[in-house]
C-alpha positions as protocol buffer text, in pm:
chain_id: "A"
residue {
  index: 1
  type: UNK
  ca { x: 18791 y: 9246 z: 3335 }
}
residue {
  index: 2
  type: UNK
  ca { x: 18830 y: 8993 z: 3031 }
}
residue {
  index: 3
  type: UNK
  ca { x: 18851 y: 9181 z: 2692 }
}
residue {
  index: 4
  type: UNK
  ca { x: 18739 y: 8927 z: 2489 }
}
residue {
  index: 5
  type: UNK
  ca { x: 18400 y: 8824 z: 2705 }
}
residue {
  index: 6
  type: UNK
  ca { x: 18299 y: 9186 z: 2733 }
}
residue {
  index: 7
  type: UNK
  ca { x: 18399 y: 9181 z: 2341 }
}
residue {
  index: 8
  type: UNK
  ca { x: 18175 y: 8933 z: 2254 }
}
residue {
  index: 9
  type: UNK
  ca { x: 17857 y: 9055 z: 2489 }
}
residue {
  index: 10
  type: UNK
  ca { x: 17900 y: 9406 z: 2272 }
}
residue {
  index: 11
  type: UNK
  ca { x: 17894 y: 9279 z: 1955 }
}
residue {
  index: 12
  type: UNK
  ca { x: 17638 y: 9050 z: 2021 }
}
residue {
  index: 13
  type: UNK
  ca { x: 17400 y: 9310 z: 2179 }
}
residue {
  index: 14
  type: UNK
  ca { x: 17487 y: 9545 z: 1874 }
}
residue {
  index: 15
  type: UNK
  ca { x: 17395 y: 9325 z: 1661 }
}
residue {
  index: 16
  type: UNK
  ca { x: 17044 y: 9222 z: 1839 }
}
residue {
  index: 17
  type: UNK
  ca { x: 16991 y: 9579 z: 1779 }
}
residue {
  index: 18
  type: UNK
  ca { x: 17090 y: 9597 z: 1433 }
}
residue {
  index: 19
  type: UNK
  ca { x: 17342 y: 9854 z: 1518 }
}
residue {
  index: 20
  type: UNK
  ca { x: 17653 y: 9919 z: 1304 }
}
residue {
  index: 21
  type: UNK
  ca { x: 17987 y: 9944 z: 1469 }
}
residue {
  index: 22
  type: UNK
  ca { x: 17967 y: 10300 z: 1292 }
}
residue {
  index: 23
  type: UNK
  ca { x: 17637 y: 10358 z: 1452 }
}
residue {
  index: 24
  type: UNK
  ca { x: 17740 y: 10253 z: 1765 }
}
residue {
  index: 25
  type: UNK
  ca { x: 18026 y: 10455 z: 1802 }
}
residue {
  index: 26
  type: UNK
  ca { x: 17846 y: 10805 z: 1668 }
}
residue {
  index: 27
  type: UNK
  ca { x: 17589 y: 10756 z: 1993 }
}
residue {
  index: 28
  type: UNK
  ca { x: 17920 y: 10759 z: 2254 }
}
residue {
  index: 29
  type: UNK
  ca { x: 18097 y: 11017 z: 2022 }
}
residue {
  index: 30
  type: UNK
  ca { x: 18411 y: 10789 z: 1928 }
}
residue {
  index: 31
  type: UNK
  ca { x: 18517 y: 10637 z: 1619 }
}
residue {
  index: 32
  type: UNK
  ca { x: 18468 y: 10304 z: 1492 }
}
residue {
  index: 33
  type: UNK
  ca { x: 18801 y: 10179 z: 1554 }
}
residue {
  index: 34
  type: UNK
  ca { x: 18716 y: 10203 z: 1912 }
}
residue {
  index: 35
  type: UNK
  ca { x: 18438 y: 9926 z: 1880 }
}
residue {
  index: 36
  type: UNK
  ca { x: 18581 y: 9702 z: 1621 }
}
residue {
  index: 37
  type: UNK
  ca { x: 18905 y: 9680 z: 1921 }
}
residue {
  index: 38
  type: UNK
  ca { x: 18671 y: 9657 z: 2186 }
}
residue {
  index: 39
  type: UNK
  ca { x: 18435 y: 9291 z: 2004 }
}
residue {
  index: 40
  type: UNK
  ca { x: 18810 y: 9203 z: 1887 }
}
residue {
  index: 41
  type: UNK
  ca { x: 18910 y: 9200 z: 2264 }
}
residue {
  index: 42
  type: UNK
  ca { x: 19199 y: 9388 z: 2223 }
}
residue {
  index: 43
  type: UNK
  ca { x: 19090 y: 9676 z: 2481 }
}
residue {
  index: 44
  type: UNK
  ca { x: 18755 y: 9729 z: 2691 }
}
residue {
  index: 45
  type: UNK
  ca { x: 18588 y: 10066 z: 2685 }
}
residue {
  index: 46
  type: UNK
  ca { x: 18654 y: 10368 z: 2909 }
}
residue {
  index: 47
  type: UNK
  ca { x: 18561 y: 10385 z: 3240 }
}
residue {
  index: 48
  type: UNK
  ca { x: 18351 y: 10733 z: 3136 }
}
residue {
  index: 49
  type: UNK
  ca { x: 18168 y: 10535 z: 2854 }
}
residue {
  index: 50
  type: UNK
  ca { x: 18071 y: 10268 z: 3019 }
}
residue {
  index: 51
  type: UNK
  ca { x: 17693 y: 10426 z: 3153 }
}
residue {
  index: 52
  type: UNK
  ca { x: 17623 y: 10549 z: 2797 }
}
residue {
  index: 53
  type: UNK
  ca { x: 17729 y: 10218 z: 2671 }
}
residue {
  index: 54
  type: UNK
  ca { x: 17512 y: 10034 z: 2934 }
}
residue {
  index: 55
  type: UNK
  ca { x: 17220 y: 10246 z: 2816 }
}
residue {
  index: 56
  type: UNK
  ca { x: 17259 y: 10211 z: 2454 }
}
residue {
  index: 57
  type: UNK
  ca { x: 17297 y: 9835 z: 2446 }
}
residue {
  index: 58
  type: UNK
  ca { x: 17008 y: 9811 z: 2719 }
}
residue {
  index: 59
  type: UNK
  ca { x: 17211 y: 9608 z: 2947 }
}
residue {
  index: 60
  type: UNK
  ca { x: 17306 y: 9604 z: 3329 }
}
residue {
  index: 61
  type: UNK
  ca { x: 17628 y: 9744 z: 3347 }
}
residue {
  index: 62
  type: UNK
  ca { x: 17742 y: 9504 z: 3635 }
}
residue {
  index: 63
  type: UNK
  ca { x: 17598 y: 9232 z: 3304 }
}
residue {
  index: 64
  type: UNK
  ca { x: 17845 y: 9438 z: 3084 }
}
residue {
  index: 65
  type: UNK
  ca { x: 18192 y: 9423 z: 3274 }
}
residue {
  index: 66
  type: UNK
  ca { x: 18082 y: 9049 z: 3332 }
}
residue {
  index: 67
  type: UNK
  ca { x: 18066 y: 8974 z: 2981 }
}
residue {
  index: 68
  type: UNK
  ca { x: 17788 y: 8744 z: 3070 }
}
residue {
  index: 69
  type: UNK
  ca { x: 17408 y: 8788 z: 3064 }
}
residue {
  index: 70
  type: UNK
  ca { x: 17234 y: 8562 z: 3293 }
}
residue {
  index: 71
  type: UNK
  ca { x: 16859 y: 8407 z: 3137 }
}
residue {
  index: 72
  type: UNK
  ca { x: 16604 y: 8344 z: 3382 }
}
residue {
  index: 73
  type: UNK
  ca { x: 16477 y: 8035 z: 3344 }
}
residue {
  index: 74
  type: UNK
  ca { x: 16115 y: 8044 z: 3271 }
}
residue {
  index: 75
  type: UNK
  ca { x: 15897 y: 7939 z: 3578 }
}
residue {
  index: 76
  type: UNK
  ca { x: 15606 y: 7961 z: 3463 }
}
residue {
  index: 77
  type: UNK
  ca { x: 15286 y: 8175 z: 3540 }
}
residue {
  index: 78
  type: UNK
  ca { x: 15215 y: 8026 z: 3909 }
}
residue {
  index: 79
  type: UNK
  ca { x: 15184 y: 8306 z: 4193 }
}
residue {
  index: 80
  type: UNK
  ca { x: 15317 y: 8059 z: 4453 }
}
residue {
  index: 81
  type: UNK
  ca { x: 15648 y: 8143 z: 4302 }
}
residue {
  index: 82
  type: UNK
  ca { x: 15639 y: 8525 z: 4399 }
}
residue {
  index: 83
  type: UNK
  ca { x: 15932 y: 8661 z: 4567 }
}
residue {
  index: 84
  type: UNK
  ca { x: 15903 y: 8974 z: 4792 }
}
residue {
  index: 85
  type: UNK
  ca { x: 16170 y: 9289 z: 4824 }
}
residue {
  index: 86
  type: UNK
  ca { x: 16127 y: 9607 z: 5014 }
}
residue {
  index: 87
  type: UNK
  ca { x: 16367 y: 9889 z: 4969 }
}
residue {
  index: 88
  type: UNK
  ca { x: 16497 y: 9975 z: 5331 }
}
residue {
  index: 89
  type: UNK
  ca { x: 16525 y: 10410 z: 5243 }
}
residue {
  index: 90
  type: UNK
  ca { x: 16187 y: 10407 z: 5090 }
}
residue {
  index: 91
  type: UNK
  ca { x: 15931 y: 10155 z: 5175 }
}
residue {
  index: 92
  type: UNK
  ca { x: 15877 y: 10080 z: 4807 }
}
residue {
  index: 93
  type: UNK
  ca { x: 15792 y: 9696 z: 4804 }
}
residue {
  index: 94
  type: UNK
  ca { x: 15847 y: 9504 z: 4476 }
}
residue {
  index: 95
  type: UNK
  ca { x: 15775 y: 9145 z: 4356 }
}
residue {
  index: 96
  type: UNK
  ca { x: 15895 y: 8891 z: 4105 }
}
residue {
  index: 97
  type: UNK
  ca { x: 15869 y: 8543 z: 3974 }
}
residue {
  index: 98
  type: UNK
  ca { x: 16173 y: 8452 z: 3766 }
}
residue {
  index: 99
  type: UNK
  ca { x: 16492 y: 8592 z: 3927 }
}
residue {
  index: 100
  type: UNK
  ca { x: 16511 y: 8944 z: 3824 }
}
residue {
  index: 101
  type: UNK
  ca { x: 16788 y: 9156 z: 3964 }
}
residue {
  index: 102
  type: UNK
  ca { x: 16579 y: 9400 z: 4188 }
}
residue {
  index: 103
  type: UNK
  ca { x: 16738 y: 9787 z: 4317 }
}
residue {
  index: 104
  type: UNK
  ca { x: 16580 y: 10056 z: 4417 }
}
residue {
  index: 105
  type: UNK
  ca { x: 16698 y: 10413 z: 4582 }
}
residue {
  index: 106
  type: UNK
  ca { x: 17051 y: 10306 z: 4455 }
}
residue {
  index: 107
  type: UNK
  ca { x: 17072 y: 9996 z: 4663 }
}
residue {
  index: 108
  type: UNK
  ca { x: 17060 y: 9636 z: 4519 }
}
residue {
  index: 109
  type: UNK
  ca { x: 16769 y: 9443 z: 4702 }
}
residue {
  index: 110
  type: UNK
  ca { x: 16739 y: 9098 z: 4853 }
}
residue {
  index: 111
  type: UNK
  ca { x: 16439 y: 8865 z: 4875 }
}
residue {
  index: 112
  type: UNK
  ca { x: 16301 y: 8863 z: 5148 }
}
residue {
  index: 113
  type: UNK
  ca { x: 16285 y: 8494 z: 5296 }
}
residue {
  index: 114
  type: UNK
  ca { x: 15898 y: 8440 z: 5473 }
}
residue {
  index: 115
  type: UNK
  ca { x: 15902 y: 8293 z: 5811 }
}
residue {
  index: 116
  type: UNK
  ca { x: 15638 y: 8059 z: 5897 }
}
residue {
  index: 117
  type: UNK
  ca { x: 15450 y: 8207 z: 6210 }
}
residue {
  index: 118
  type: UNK
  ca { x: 15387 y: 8064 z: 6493 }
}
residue {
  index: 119
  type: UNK
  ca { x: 15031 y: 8084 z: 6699 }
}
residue {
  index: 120
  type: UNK
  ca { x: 15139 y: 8416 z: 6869 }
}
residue {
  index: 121
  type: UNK
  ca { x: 15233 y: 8561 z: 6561 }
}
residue {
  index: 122
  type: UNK
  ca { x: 14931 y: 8458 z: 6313 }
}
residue {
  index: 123
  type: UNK
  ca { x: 14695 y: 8742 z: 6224 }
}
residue {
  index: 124
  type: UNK
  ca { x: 14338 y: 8695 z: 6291 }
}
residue {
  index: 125
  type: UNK
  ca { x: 14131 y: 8554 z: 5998 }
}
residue {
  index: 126
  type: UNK
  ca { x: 13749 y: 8615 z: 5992 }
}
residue {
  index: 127
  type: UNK
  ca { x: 13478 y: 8532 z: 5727 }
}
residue {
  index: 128
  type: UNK
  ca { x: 13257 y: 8817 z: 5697 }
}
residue {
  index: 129
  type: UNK
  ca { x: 13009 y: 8856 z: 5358 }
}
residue {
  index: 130
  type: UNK
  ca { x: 13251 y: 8619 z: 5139 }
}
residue {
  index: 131
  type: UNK
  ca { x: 13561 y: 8834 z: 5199 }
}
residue {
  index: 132
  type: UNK
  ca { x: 13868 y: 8751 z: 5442 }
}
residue {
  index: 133
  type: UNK
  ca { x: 13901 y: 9043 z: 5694 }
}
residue {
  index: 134
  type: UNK
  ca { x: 14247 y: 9067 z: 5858 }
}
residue {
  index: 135
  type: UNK
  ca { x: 14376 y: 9188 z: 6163 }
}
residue {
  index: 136
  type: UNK
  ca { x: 14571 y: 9221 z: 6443 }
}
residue {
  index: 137
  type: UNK
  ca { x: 14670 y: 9378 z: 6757 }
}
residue {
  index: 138
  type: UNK
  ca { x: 15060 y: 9429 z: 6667 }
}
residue {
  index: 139
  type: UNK
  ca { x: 15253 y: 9733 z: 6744 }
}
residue {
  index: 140
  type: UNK
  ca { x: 15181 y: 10019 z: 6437 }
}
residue {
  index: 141
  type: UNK
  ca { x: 15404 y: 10263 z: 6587 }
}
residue {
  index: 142
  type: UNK
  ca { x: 15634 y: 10443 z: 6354 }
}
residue {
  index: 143
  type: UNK
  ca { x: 15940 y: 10227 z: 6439 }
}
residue {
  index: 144
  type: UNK
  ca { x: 15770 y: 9917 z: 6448 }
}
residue {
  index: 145
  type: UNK
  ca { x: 15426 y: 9806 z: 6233 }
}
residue {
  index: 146
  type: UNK
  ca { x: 15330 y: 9625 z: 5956 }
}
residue {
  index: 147
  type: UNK
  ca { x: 15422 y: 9748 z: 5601 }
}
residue {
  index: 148
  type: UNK
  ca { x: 15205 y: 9543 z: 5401 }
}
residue {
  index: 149
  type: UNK
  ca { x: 14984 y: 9194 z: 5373 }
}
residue {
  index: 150
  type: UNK
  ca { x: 14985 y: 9023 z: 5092 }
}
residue {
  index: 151
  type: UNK
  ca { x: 14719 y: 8710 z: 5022 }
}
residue {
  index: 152
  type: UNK
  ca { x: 14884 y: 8464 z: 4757 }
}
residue {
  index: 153
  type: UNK
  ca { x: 14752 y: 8196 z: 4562 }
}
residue {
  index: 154
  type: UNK
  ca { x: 14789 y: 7981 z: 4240 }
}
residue {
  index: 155
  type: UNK
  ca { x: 14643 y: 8321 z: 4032 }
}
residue {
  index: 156
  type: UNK
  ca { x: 14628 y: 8604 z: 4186 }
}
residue {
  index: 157
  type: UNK
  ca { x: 14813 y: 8844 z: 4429 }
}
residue {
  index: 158
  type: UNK
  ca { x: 14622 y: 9082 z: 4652 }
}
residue {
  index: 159
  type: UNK
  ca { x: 14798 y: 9342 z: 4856 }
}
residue {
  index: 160
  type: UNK
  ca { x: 14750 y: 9568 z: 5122 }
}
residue {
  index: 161
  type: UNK
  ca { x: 14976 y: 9846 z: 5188 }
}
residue {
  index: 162
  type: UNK
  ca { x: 14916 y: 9945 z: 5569 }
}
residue {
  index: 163
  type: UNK
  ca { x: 15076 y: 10226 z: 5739 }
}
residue {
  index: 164
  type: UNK
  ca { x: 15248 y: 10335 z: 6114 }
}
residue {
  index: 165
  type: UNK
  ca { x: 14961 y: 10462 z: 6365 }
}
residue {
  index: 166
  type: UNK
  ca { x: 14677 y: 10386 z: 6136 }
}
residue {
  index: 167
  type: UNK
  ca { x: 14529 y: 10075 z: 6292 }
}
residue {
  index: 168
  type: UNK
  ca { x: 14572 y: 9740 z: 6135 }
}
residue {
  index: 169
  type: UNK
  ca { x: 14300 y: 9558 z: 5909 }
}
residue {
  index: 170
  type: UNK
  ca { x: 14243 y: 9503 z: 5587 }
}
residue {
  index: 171
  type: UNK
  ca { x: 13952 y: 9323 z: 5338 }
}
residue {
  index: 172
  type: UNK
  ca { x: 14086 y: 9060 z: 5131 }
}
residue {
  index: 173
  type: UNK
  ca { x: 13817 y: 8893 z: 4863 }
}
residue {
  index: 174
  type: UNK
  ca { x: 13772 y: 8557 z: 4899 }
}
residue {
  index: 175
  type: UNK
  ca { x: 13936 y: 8342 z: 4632 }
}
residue {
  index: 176
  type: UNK
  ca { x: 14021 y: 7994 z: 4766 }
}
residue {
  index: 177
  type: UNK
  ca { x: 14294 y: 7893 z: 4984 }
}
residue {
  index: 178
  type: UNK
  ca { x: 14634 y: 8029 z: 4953 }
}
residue {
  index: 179
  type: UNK
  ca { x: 14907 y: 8199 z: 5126 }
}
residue {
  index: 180
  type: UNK
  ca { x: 14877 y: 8487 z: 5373 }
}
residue {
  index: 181
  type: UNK
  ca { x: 15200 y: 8723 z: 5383 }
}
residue {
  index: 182
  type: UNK
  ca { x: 15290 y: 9019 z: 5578 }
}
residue {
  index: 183
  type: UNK
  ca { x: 15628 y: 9219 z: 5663 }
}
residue {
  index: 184
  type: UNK
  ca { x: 15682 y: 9330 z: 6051 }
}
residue {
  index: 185
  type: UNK
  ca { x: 15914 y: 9635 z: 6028 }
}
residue {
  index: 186
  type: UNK
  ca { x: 16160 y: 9472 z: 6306 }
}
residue {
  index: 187
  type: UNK
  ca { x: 16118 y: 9107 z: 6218 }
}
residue {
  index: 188
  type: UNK
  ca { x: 16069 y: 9030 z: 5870 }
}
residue {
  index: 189
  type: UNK
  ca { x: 15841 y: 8884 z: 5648 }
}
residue {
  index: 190
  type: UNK
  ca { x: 15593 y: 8589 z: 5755 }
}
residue {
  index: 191
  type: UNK
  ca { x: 15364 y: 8384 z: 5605 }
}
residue {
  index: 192
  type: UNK
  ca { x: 15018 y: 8166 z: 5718 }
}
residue {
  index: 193
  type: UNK
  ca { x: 14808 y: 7962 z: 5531 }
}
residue {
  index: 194
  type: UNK
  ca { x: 14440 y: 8009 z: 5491 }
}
């Protein structure tokens, strides 16, 4: 751990919050001393303070034993930059544009990279009264189905949350081209255009 980075990510975030070292050290029940050392870089803070810490300065603590805090950059409002994550204990799926640092149930999540699929693989596409209905004959057992679809575009994101022996289909409305997503269970996420 360097003292002096973790130092100056403190005192900066105290000071962002208009904290006094004084009031800062009354929420973690130590004295003042303790924070003036700790932005000084002569000592880091106790391994039992660092949560509380972490909380009151409303940073990550893997952020606050880094002594860094990463900005995204700003993308920009475009959908086609929407990355997918679905936490592997619960099912909960989660999206983001700009390089957010996703966990859920504990675990730190990965984006999920889309496959393209191939002509076996694509899910059937029909027109019916100016809405998209999709479907498909894959597995929807409980150890292997479809989790979700997901239509993408420029805009908007629609999504479908679909669930193990319930049969597969969903009605998507009709709003131009874009991207069609979905996550197989066993194989991943994959992606068609429409």
């Amino acid at each position: 751990m360097d003292c002096a980075k973790i130092g100056r990510l403190i005192y900066t975030l105290r000071t962002e919050r208009r904290l006094t070292q004084q009031q800062l050290a009354d929420c973690l029940n130590i004295s003042d001393k303790a924070v003036s050392k700790w932005e000084r870089g002569l000592g880091c803070p106790d391994v039992s303070l660092l949560s509380e810490l972490s909380e009151v300065l409303e940073v990550d603590l893997k952020n606050l034993l880094s002594g860094e805090i990463n900005i995204n950059d700003y993308i920009g409002g475009n959908m086609k930059n929407l990355k997918f994550y679905r936490c592997p204990v619960c099912g909960n799926i989660i999206t983001e544009m700009s390089g957010a640092s996703i966990s859920c149930c504990g675990k730190v999540l990965h984006e999920l990279t889309p496959q393209k699929a191939d002509e076996s693989e694509k899910l059937s596409v029909e027109l019916i009264d100016g809405e998209y209905f999709i479907s498909s004959d894959h597995e929807m057992s409980k150890e292997h189905y479809i989790s979700f679809s997901a239509f993408v575009n420029g805009e908007s994101m629609i999504l479908r949350r679909h669930y193990p022996e319930w049969n597969f289909g969903a009605y998507i409305p009709r709003k131009g081209r874009g991207k069609l997503l979905w996550y197989c269970t066993k194989h991943g996420l994959f992606y068609q255009f429409i």
